[in-house]
mmCIF file with all atom_site columns, C-alpha atoms in Angstrom:
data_model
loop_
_atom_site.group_PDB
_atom_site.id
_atom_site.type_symbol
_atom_site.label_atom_id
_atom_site.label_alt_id
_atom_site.label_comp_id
_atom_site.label_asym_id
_atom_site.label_entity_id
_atom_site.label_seq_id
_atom_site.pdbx_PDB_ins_code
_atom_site.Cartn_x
_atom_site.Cartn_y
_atom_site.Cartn_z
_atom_site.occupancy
_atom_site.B_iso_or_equiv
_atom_site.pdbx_formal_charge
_atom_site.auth_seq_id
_atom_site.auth_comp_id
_atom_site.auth_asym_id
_atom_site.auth_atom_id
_atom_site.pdbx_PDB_model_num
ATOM 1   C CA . UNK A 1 1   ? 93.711  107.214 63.083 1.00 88.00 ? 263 UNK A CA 1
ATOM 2   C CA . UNK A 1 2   ? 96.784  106.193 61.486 1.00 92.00 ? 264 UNK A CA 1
ATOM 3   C CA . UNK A 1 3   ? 99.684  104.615 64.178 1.00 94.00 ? 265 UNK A CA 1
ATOM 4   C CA . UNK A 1 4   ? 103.690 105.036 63.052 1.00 96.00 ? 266 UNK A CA 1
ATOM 5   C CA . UNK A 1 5   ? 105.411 102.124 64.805 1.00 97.00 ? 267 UNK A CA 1
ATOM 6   C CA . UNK A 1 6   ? 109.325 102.481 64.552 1.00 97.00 ? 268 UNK A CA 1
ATOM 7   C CA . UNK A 1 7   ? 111.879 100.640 65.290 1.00 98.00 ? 269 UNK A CA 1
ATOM 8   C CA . UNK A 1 8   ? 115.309 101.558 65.667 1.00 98.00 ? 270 UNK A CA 1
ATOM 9   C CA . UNK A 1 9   ? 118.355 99.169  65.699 1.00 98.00 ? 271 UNK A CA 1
ATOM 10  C CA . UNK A 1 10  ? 121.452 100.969 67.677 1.00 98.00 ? 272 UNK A CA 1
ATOM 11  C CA . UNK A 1 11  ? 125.226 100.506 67.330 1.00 98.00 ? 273 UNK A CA 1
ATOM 12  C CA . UNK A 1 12  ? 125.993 98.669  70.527 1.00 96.00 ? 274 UNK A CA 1
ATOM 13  C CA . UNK A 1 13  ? 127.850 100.928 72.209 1.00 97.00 ? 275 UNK A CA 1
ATOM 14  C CA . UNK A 1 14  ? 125.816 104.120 71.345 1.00 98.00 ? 276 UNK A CA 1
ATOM 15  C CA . UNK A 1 15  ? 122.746 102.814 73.194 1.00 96.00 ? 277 UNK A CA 1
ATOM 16  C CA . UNK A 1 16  ? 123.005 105.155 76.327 1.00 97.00 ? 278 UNK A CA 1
ATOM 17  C CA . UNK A 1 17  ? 123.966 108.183 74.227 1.00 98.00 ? 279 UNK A CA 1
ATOM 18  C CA . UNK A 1 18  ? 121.450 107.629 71.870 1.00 98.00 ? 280 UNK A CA 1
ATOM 19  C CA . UNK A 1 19  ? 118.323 107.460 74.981 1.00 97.00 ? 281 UNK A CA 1
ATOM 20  C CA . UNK A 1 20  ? 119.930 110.114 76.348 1.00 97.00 ? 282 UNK A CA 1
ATOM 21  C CA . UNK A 1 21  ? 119.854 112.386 73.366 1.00 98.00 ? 283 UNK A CA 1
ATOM 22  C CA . UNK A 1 22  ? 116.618 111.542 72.401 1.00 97.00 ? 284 UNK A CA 1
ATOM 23  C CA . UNK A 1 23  ? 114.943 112.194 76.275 1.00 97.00 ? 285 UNK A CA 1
ATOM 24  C CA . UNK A 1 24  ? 117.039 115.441 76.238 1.00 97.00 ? 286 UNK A CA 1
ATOM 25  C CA . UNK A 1 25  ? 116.615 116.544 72.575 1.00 97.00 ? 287 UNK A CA 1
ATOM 26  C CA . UNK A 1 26  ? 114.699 114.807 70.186 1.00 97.00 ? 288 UNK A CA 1
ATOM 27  C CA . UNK A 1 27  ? 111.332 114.121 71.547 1.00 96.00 ? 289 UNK A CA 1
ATOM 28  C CA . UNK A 1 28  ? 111.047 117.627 73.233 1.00 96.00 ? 290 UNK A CA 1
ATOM 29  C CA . UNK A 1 29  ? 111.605 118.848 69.208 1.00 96.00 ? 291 UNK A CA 1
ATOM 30  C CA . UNK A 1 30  ? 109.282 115.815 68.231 1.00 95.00 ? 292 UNK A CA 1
ATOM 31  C CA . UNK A 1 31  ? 106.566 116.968 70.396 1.00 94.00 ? 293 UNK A CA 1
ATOM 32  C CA . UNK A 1 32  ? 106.237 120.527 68.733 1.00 94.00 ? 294 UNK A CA 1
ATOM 33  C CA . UNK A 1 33  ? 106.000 118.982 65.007 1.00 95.00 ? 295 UNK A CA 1
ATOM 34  C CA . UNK A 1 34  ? 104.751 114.833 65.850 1.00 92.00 ? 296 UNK A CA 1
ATOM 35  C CA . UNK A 1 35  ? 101.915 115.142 68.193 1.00 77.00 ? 297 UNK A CA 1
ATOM 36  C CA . UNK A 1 36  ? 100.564 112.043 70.243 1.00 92.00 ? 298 UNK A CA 1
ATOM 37  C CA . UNK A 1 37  ? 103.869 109.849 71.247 1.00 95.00 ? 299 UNK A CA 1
ATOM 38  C CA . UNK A 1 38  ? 102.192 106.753 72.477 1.00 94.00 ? 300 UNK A CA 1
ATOM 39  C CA . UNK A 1 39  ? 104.789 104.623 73.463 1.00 93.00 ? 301 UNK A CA 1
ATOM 40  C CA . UNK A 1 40  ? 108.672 104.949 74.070 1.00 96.00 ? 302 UNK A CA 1
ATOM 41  C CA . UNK A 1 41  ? 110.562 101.737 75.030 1.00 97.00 ? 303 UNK A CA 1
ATOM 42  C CA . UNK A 1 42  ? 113.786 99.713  74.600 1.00 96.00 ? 304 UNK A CA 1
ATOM 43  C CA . UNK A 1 43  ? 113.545 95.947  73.639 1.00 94.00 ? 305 UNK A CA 1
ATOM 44  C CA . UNK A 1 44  ? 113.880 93.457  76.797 1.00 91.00 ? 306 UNK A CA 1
ATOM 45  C CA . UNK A 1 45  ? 114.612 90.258  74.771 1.00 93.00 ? 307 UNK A CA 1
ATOM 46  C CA . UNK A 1 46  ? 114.692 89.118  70.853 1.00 92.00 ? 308 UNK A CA 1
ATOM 47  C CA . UNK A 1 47  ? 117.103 91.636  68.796 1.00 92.00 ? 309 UNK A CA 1
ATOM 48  C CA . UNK A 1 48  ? 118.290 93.549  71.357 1.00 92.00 ? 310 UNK A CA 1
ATOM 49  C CA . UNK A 1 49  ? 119.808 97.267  71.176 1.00 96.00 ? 311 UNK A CA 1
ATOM 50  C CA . UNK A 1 50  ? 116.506 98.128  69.701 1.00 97.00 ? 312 UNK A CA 1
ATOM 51  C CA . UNK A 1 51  ? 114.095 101.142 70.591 1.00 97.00 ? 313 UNK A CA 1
ATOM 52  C CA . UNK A 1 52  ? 110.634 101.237 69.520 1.00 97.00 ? 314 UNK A CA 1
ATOM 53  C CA . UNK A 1 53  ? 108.460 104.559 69.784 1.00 97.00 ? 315 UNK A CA 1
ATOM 54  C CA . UNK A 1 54  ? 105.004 104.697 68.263 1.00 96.00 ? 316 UNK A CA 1
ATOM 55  C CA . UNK A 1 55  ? 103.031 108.457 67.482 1.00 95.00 ? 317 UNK A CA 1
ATOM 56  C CA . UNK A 1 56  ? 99.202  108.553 66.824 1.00 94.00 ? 318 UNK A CA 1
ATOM 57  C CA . UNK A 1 57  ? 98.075  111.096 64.129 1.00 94.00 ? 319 UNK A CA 1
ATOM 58  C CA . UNK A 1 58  ? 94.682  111.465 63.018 1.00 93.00 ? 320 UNK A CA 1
ATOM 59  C CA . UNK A 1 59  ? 95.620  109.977 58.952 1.00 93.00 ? 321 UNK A CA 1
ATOM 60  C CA . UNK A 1 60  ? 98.322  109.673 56.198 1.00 94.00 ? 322 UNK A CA 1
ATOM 61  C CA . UNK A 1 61  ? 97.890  113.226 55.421 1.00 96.00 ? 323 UNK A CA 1
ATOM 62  C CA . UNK A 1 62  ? 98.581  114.287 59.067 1.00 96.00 ? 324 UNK A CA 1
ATOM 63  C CA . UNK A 1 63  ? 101.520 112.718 59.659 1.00 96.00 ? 325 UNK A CA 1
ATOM 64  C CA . UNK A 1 64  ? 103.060 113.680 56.214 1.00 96.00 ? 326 UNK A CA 1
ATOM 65  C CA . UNK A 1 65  ? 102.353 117.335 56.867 1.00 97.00 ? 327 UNK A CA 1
ATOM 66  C CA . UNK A 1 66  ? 103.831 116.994 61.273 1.00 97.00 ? 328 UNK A CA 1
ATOM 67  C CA . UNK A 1 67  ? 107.240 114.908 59.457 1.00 96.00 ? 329 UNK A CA 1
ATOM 68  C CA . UNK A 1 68  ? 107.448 117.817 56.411 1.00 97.00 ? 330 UNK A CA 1
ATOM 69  C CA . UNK A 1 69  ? 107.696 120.752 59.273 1.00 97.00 ? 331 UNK A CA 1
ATOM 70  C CA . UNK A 1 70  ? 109.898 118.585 61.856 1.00 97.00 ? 332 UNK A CA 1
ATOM 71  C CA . UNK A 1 71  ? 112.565 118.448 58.265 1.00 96.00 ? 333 UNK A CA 1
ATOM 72  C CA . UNK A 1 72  ? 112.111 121.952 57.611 1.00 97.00 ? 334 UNK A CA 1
ATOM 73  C CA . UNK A 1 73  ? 113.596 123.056 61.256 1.00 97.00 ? 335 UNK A CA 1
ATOM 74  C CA . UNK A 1 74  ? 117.072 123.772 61.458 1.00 97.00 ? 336 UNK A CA 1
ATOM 75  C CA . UNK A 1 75  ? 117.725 122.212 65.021 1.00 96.00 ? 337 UNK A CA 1
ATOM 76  C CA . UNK A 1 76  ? 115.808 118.777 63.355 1.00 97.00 ? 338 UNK A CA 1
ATOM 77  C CA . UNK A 1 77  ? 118.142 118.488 61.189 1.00 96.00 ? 339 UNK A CA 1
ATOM 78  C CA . UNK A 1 78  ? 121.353 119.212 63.389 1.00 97.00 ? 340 UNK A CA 1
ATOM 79  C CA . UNK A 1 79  ? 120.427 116.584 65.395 1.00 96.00 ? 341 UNK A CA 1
ATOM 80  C CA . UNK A 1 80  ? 119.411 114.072 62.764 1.00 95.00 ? 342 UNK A CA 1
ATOM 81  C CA . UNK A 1 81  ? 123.085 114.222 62.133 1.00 96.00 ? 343 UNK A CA 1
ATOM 82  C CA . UNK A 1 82  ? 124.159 113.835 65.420 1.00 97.00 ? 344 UNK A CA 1
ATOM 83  C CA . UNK A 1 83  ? 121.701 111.010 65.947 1.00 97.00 ? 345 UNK A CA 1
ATOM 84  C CA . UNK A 1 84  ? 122.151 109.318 62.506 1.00 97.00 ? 346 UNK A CA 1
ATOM 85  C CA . UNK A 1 85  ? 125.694 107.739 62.643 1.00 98.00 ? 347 UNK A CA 1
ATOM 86  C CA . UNK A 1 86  ? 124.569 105.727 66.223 1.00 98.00 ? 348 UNK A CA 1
ATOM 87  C CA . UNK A 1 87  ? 121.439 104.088 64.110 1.00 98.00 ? 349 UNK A CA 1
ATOM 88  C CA . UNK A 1 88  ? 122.254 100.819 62.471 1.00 98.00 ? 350 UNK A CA 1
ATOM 89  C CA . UNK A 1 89  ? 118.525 100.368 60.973 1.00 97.00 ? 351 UNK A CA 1
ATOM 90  C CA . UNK A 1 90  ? 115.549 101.627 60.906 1.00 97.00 ? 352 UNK A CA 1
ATOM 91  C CA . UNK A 1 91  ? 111.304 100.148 60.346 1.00 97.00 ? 353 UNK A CA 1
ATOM 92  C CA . UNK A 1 92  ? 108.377 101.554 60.009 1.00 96.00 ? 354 UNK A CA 1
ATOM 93  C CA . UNK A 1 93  ? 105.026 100.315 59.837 1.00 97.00 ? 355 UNK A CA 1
ATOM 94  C CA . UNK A 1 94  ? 101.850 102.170 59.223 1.00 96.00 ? 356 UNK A CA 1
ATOM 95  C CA . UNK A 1 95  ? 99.124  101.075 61.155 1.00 93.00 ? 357 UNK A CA 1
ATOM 96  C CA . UNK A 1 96  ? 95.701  101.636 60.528 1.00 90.00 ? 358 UNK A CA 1
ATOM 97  C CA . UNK A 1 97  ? 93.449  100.289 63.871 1.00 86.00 ? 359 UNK A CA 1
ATOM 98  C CA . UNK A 1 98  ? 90.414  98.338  62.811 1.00 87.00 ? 360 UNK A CA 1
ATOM 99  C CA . UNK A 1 99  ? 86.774  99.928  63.763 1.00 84.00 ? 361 UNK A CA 1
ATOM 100 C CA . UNK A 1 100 ? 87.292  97.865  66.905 1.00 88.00 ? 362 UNK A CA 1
ATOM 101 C CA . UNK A 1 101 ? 90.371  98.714  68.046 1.00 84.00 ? 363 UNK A CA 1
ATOM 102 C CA . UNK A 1 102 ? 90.457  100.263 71.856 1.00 84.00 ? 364 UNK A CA 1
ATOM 103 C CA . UNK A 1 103 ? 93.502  102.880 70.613 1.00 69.00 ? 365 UNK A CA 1
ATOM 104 C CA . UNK A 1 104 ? 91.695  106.198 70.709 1.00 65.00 ? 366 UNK A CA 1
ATOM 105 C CA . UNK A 1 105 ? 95.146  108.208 71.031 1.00 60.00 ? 367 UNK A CA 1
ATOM 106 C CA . UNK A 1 106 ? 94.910  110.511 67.743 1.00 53.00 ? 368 UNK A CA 1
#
């Protein structure tokens, strides 16, 4: 299982937009191409005007294949530039679970 932990850093005062577009628009696209969305949350204290979102796929190959088909549909990329302009930054981390990890989500 392979874990894609993002982080998103929003322009201040495209925070509400931005949630709203992505409940409304992105994730139902998402969920076609990205599979298993395990987690969906904004950030409570630290760096704030952050969302985080993490999606399970069974290994590298997986996810490369889901994210090549999400780019190659036309309303993916109408709303990437919609959604672009009200993200400051962006991280991604790759997380492989060790053997003894309770995450069973891919």
């Amino acid at each position: 299982m392979l874990l894609d932990h993002r982080v998103y850093t929003i322009h201040p005062q495209y925070i509400a937009a931005f949630l709203e577009l992505v409940e409304k628009e992105i994730l139902p696209i998402q969920a076609e191409y990205c599979g298993n969305l395990v987690f969906y949350s904004t950030v409570a204290n630290g760096p704030l005007n952050r969302v985080v979102q993490v999606w399970a796929y069974r290994d590298a190959a997986d996810r490369d294949a889901r994210r090549g088909r999400l780019w190659q549909d036309e309303r993916w990329k109408q709303l990437a530039v919609r959604a672009l302009p009200m993200i400051q930054n962006q991280e991604n981390w790759l997380l492989a679970p060790t053997a003894f990890s309770p995450t069973k989500w891919a």
